[in-house]
Coordinates of C-alpha atoms in Angstrom, one line a residue:
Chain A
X1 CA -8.1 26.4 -13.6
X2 CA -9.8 24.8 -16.6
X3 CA -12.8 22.3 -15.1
X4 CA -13.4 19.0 -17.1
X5 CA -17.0 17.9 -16.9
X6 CA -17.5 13.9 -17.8
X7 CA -20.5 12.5 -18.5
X8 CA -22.1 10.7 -17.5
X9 CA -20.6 9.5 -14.0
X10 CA -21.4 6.1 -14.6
X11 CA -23.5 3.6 -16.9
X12 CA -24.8 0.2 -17.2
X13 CA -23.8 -1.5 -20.3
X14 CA -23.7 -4.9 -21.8
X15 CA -21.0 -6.8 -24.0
X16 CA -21.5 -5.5 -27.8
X17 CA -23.1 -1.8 -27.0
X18 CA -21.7 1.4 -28.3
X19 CA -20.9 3.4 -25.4
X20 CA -20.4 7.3 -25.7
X21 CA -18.7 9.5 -23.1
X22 CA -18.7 12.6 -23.3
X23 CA -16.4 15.5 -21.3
X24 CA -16.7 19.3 -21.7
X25 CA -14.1 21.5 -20.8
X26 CA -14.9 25.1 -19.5
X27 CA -12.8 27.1 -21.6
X28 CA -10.8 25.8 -25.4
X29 CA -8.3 23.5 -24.8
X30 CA -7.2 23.4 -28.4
X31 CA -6.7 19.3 -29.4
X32 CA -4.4 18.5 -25.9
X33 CA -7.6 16.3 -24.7
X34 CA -6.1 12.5 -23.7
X35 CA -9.0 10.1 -21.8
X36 CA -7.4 7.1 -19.4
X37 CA -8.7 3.7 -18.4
X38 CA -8.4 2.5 -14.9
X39 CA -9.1 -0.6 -13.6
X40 CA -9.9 -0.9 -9.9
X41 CA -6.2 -1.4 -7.9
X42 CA -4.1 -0.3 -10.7
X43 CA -2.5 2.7 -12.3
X44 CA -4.7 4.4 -15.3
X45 CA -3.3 3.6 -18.7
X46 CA -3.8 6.1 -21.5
X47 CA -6.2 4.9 -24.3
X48 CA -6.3 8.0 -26.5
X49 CA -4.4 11.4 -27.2
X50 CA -4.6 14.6 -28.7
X51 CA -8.1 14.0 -29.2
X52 CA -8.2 11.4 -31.9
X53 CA -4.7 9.2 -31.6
X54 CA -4.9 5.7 -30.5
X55 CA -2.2 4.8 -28.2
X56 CA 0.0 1.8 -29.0
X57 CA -1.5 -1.7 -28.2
X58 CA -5.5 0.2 -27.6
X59 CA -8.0 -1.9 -29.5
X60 CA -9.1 -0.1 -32.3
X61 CA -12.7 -0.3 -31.3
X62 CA -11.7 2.7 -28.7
X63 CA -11.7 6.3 -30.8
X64 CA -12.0 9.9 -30.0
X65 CA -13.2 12.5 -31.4
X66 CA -14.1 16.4 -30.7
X67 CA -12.8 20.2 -30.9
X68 CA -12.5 23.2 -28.4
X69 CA -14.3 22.5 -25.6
X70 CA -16.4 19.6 -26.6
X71 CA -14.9 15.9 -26.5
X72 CA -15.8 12.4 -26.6
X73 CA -14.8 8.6 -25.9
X74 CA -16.5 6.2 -27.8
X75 CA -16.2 2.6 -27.3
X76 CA -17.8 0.8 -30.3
X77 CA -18.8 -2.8 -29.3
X78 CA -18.0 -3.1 -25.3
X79 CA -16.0 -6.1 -24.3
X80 CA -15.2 -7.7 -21.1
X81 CA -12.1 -6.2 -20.5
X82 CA -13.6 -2.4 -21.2
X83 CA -15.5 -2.5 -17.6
X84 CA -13.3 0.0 -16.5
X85 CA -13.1 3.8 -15.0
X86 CA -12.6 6.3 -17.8
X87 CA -11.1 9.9 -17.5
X88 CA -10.5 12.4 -19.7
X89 CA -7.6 15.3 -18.5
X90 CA -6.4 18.4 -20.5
X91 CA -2.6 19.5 -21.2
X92 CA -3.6 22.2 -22.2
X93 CA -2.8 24.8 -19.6
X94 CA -1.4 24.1 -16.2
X95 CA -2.8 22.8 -13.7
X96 CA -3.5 20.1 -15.8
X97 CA -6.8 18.3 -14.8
X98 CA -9.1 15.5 -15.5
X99 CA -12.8 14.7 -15.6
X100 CA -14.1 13.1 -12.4
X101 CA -14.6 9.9 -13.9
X102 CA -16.9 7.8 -15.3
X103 CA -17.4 3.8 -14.4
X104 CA -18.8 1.6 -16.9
X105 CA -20.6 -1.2 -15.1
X106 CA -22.0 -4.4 -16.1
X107 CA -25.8 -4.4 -17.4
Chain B
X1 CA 10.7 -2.1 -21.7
X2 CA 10.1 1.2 -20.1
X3 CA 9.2 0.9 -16.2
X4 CA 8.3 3.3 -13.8
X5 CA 9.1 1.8 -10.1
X6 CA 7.8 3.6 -6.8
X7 CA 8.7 2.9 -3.3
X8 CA 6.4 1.5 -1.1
X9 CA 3.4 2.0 1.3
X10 CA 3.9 4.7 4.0
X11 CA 1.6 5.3 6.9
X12 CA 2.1 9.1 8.5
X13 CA 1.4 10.7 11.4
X14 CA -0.7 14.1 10.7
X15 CA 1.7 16.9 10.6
X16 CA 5.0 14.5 10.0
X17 CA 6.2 14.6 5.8
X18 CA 6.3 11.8 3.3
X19 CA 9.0 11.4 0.4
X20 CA 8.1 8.8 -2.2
X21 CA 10.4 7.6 -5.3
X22 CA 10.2 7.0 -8.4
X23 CA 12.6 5.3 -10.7
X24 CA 12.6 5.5 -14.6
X25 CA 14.2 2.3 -16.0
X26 CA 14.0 3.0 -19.3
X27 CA 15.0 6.7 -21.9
X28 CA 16.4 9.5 -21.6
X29 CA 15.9 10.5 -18.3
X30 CA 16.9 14.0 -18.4
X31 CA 14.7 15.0 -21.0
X32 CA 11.1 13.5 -20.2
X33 CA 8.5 15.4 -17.7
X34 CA 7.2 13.4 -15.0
X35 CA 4.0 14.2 -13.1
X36 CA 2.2 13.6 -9.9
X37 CA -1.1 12.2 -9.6
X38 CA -2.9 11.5 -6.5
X39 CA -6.2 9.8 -5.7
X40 CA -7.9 9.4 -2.8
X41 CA -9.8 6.5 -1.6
X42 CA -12.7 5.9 -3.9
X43 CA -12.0 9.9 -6.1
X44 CA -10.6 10.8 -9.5
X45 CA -7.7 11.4 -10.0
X46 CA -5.7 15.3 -8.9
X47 CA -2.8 16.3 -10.9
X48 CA 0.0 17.9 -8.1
X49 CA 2.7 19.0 -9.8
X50 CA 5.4 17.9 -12.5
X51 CA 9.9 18.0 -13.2
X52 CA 11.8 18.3 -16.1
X53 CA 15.1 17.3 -15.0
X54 CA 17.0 18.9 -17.9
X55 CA 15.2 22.2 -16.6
X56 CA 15.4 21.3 -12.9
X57 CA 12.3 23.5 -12.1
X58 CA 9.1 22.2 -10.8
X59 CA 5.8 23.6 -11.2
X60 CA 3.0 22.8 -8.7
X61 CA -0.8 23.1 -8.3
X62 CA -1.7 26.1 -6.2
X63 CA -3.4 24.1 -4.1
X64 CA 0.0 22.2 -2.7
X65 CA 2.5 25.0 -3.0
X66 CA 4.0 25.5 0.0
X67 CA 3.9 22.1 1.3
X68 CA 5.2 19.8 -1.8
X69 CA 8.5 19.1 -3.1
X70 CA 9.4 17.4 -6.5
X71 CA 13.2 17.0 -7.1
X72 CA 14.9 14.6 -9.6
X73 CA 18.4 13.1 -8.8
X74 CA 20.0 12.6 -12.4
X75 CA 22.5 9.8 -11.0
X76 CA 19.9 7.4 -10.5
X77 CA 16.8 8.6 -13.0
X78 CA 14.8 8.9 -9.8
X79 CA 12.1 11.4 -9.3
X80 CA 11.1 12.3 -5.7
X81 CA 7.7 14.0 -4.2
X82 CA 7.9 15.2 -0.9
X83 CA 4.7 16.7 1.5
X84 CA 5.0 18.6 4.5
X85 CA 2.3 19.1 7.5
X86 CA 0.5 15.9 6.2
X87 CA -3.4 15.7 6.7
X88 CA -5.5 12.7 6.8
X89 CA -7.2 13.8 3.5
X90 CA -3.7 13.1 2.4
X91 CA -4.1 10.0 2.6
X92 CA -4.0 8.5 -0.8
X93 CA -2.4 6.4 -3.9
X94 CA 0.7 8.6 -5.7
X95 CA 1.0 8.4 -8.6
X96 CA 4.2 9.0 -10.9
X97 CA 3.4 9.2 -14.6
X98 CA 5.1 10.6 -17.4
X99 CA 5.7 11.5 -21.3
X100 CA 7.9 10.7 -23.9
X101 CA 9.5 13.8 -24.5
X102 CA 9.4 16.8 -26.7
X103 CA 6.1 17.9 -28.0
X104 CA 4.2 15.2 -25.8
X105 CA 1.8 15.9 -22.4
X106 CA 0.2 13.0 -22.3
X107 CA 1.0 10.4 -19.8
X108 CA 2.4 7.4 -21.6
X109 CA 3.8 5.8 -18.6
X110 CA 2.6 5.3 -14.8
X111 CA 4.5 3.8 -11.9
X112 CA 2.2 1.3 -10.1
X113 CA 1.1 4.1 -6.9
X114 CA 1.9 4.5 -3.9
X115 CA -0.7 4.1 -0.5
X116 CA 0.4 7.0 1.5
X117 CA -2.1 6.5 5.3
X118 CA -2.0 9.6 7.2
X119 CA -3.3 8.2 10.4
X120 CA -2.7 9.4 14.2

């Protein structure tokens, strides 16, 4: 099984901060990298795939970036609405798996 | 506007099975993969297993084979899950989630969970 790595598990942040997650996966997983937003009591919903695509309706201040086994979720200037659980999961090869998280708290 | 709806809460006995729904509202039914997610209280998230209905063959983690079943009924655009010899570290939200077809893995589309308690 290919392990995801997140990092880090969870940060402090305030509104307007450029926040960086980063997830490593243990072996290539070519582009098929997607990260997730959760927000406690409610079903993930999928910010970006294949590495760089915004999904539909995401707030362009949400990009990805990254190649092989090294990704990463940046969220330009954090809002509000970003404090959130983020995971990133590969497609690449089944089982599929995610990242164990990482919660970006208030500062 | 594309809805995936799952049946509700379910609190098991250990060793009994639980069989949760989920309906696709919207698409082509036949031709979209639909996954399993679990997560436990407070954990990430665990991929279990996924269906093609077009295909009609499931593919689970190794981890649940054995004890899970995922099955889709064409008739009604419902996907099931069912576990067998539940254990209280099943108990969990599921999680159905799925793609919008050819060439896509990504999960585009969640239903809103379901709290399966596995409680004696």
């Amino acid at each position: 099984d290919i392990q995801m790595t997140q990092s880090p598990s969870s940060l402090s942040a305030s509104v307007g901060d450029r926040v960086i997650i980063t997830c490593r996966a243990s072996q290539t997983i070519n582009s098929e990298l997607h990260w997730y937003q959760q927000k406690a009591g409610l079903a993930p919903s999928l910010l970006i795939f294949d590495t760089y695509s915004l999904q539909s309706g995401v707030p362009a201040r949400f990009s990805g970036s990254g190649s092989g086994t090294d990704f990463s979720l940046t969220i330009s200037s954090l809002q509000p609405e970003d404090f959130a659980t983020y995971y990133c999961q590969q497609t690449y090869s089944t089982p599929q798996t995610f990242g164990q998280g990482t919660k970006v708290e208030m500062k | 506007q594309v809805q995936l709806v799952q049946s509700g809460a379910e609190v098991k006995k250990p060793g009994s099975s639980v069989k949760v729904s989920c309906n696709d509202s919207g698409g082509t039914f036949n031709y979209y993969t639909f996954n399993w997610v679990r997560q436990a209280p407070g954990q990430g998230l665990e991929w279990m297993g996924r269906i093609t209905p077009i295909l009609d063959t499931a593919n689970y983690a190794q981890k649940f084979r054995g004890r899970l079943t995922i099955t889709a009924d064409k008739s009604t655009a419902t996907v099931h899950m069912e576990m067998r010899s539940l254990k209280s570290e099943d108990t969990a939200v599921y999680f159905c989630a799925r793609d919008i077809g050819v060439s896509t893995t990504y999960y585009v589309y969640w239903g809103q969970g379901t709290l399966v308690t596995v409680s004696s």
